[in-house]
PDB file of C-alpha atoms in Angstrom:
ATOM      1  CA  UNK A   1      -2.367   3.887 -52.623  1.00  0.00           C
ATOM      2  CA  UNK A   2      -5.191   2.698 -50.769  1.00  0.00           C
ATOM      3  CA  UNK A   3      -3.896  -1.144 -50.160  1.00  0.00           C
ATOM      4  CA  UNK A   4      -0.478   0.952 -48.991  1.00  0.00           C
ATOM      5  CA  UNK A   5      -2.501   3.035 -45.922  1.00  0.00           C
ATOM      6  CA  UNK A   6      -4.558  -0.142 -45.083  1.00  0.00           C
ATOM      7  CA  UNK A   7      -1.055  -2.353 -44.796  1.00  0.00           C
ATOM      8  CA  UNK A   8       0.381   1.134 -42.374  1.00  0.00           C
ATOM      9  CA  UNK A   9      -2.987   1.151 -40.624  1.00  0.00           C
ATOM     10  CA  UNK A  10      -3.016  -2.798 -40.141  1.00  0.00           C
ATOM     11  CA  UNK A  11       0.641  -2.805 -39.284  1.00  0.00           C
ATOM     12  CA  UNK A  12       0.040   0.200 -36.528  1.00  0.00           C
ATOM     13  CA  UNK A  13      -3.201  -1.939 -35.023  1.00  0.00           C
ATOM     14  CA  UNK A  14      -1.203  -5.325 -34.483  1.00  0.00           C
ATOM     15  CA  UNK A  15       1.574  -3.032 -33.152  1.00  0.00           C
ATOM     16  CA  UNK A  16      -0.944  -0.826 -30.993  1.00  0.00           C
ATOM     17  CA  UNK A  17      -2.264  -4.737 -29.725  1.00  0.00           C
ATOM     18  CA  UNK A  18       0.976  -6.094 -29.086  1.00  0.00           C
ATOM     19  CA  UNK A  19       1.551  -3.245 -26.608  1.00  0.00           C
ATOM     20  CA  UNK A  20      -1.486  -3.585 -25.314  1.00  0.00           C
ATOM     21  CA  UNK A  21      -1.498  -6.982 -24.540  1.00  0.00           C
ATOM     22  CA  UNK A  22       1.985  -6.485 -22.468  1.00  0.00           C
ATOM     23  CA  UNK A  23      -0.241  -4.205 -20.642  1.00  0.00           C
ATOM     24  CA  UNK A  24       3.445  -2.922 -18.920  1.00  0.00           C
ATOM     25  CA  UNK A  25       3.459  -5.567 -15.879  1.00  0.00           C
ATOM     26  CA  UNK A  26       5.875  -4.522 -13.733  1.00  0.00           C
ATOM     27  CA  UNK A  27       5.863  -7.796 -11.775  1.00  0.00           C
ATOM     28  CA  UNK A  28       4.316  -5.617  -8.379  1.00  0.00           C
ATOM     29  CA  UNK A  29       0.688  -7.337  -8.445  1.00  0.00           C
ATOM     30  CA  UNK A  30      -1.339  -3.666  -8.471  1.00  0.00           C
ATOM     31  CA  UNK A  31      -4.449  -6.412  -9.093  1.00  0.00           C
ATOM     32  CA  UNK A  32      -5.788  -6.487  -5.752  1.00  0.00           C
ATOM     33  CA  UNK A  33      -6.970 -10.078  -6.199  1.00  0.00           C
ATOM     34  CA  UNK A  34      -3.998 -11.437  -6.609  1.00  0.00           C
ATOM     35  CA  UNK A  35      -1.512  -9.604  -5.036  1.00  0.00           C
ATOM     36  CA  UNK A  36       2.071 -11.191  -3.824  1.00  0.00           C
ATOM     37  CA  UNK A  37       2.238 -10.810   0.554  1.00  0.00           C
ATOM     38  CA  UNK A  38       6.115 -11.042  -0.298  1.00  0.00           C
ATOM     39  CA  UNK A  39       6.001  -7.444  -2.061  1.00  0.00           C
ATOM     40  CA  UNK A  40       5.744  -6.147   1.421  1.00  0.00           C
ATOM     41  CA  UNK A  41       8.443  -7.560   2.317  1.00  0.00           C
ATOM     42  CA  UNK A  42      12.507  -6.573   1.972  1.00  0.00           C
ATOM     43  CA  UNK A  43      11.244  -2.283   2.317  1.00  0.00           C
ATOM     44  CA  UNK A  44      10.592  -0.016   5.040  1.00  0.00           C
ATOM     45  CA  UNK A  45       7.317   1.447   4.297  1.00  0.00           C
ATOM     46  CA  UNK A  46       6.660   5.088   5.123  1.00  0.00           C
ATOM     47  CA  UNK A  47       3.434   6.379   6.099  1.00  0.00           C
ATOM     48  CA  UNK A  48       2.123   9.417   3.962  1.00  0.00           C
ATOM     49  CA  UNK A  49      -1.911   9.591   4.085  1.00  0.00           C
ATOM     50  CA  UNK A  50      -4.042   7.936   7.073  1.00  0.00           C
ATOM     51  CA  UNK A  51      -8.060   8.656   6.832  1.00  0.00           C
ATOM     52  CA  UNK A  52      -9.076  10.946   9.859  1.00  0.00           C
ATOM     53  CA  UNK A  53     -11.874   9.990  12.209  1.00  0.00           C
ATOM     54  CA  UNK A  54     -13.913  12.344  10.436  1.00  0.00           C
ATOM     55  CA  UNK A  55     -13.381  10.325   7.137  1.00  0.00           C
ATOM     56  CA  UNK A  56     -10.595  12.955   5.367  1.00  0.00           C
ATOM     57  CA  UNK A  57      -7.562  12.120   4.176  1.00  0.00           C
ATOM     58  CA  UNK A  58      -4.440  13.451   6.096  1.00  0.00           C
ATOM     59  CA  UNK A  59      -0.986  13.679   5.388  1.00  0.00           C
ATOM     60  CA  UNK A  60       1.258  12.446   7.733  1.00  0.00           C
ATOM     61  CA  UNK A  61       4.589  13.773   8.694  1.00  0.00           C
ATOM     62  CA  UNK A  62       5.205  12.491  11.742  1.00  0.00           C
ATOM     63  CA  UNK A  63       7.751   9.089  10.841  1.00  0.00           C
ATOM     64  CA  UNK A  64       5.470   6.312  11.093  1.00  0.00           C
ATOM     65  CA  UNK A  65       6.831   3.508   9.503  1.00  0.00           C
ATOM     66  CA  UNK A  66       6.149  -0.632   9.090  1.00  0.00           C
ATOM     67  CA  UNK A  67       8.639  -2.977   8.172  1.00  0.00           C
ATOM     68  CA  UNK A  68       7.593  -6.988   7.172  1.00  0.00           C
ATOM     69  CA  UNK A  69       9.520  -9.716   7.690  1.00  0.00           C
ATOM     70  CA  UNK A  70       7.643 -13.185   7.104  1.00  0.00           C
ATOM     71  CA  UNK A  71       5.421 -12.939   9.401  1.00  0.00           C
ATOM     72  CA  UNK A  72       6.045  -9.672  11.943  1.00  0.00           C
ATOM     73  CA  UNK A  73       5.478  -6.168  11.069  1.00  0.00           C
ATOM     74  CA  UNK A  74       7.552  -3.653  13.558  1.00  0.00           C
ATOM     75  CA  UNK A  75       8.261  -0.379  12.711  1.00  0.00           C
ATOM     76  CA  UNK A  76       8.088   3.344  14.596  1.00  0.00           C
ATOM     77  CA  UNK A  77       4.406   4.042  15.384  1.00  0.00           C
ATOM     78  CA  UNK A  78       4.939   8.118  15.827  1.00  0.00           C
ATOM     79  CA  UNK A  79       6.949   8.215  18.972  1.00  0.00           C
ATOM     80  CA  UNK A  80       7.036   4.627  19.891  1.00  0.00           C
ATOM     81  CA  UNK A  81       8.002   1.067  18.150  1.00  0.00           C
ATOM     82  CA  UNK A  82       5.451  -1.467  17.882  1.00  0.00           C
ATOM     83  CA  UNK A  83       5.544  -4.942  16.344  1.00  0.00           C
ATOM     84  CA  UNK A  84       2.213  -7.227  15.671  1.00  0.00           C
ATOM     85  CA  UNK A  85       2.114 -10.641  13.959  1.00  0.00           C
ATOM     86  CA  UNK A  86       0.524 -10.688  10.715  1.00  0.00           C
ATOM     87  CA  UNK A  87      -0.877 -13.357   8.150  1.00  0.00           C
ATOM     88  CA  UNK A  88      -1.389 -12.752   4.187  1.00  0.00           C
ATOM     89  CA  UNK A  89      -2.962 -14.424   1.415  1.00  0.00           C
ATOM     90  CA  UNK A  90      -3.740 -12.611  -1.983  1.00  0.00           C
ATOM     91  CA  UNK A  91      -4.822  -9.053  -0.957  1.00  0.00           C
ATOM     92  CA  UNK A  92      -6.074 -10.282   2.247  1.00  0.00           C
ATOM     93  CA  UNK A  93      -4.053  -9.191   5.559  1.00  0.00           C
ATOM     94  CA  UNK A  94      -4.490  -9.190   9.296  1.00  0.00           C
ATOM     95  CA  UNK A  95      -2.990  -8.413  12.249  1.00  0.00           C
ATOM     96  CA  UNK A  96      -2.385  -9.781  15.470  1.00  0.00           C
ATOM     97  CA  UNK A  97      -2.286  -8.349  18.652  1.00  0.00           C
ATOM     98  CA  UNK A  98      -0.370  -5.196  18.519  1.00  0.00           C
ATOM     99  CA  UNK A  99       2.668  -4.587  21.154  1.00  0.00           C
ATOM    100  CA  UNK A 100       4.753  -1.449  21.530  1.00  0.00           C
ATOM    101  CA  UNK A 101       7.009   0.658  24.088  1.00  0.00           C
ATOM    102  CA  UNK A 102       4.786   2.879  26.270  1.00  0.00           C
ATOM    103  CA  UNK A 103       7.072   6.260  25.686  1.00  0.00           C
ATOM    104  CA  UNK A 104       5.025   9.596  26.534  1.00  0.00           C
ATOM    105  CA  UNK A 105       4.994  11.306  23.098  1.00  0.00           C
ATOM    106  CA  UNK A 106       3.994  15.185  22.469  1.00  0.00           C
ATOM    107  CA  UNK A 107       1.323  16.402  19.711  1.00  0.00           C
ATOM    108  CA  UNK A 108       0.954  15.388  16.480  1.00  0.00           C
ATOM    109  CA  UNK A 109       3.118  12.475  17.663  1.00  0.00           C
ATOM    110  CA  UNK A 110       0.648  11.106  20.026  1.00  0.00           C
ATOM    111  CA  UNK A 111      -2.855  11.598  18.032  1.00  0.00           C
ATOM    112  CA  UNK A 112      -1.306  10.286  15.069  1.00  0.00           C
ATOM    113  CA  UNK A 113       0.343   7.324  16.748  1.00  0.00           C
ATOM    114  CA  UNK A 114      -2.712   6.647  18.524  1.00  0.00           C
ATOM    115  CA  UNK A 115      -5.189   7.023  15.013  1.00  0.00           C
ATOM    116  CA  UNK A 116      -2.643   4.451  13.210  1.00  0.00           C
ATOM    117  CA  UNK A 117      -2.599   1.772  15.627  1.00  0.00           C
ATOM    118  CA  UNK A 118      -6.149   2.021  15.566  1.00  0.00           C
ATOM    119  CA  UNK A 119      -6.889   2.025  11.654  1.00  0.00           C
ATOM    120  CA  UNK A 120      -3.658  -0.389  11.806  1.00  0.00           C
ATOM    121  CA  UNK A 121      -6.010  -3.206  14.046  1.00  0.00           C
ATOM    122  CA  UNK A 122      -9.035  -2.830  10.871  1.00  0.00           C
ATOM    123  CA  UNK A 123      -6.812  -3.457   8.274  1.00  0.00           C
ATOM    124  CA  UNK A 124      -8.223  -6.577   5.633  1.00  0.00           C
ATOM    125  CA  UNK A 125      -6.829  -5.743   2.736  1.00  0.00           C
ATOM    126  CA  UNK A 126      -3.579  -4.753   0.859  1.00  0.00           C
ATOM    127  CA  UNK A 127      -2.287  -3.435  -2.931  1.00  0.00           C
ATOM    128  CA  UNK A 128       0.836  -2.510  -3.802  1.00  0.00           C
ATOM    129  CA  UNK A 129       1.632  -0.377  -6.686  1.00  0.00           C
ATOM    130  CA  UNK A 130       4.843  -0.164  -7.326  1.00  0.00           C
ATOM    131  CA  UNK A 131       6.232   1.779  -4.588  1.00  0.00           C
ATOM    132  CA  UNK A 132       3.128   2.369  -2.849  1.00  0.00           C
ATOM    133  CA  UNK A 133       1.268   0.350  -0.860  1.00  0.00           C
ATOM    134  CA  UNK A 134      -2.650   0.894   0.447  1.00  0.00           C
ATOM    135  CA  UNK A 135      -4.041  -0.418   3.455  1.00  0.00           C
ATOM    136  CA  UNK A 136      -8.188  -0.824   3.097  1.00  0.00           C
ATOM    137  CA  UNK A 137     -10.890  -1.531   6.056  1.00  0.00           C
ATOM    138  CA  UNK A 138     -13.430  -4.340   5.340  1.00  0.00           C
ATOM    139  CA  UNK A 139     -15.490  -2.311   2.858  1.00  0.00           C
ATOM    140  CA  UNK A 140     -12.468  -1.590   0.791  1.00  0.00           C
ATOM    141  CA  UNK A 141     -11.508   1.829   1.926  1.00  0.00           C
ATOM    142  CA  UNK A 142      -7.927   3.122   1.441  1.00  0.00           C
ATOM    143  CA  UNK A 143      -7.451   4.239   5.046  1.00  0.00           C
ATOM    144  CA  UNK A 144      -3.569   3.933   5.182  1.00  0.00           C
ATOM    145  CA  UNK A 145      -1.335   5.255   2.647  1.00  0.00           C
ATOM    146  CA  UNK A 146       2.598   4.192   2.762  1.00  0.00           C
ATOM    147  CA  UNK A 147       5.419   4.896   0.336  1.00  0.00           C
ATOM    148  CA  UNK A 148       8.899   2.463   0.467  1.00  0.00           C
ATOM    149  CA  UNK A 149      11.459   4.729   2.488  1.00  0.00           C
TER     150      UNK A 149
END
């Protein structure tokens, strides 16, 4: 009896390490060390969450959105569209100068667009999860939240 529960208990530990060891990679990079610039690409990315001056997380409602192609993001910045150039390696991102139309926009539309383009411009780092993707500052910071539309 004994050998017969160590053979189940061995067989459910090689089993439990197999699983384990698969570790349930879904090919998005969540590692932010090595993460894939091209898993921004191909989605429009919705913006849920953006950190308020005042360090809180808000959600956003508004319809800000970023789109990637090689090497542009455009997208609908809360009232108006905006496009930047932008350069990744690994988990690192950054911008370039930011353009957009010049549209007079009405409240939330207008704070929010305004707090985005600014966290937008501190941006160094990316993850992707899945279908979420975080935007960090240079310390690391999640400051931008998106979801794929």
């Amino acid at each position: 009896m004994t050998r017969r529960r160590t053979a189940i208990l061995l067989t459910f530990v090689v089993v439990a390490f197999a699983f384990a060891a698969c570790g349930g990679d879904d090919g998005s990079g969540s590692d932010g060390g090595t993460q894939d610039p091209a898993a921004l690409e191909g989605e429009s990315w919705i913006l849920t969450q953006m950190l308020t001056e005042g360090g809180q997380t808000e959600i956003v409602d508004v319809g800000v959105s970023a789109q990637f192609d090689a090497t542009t993001i455009s997208g609908n910045s809360g009232c108006n569209s905006y496009h930047a150039s932008y350069e990744a390696s690994g988990n690192e991102i950054s911008f370039g100068p930011i353009a957009g139309t010049r549209k007079a926009c009405p409240e939330p539309e207008n704070s929010t667009e305004a707090r985005y383009l600014q966290l937008l411009d501190g941006i160094a780092t990316f993850e992707v999860s899945g279908r979420s993707m975080s935007m960090n500052d240079q310390d690391g910071t999640p400051v931008l939240q998106f979801s794929q539309g």
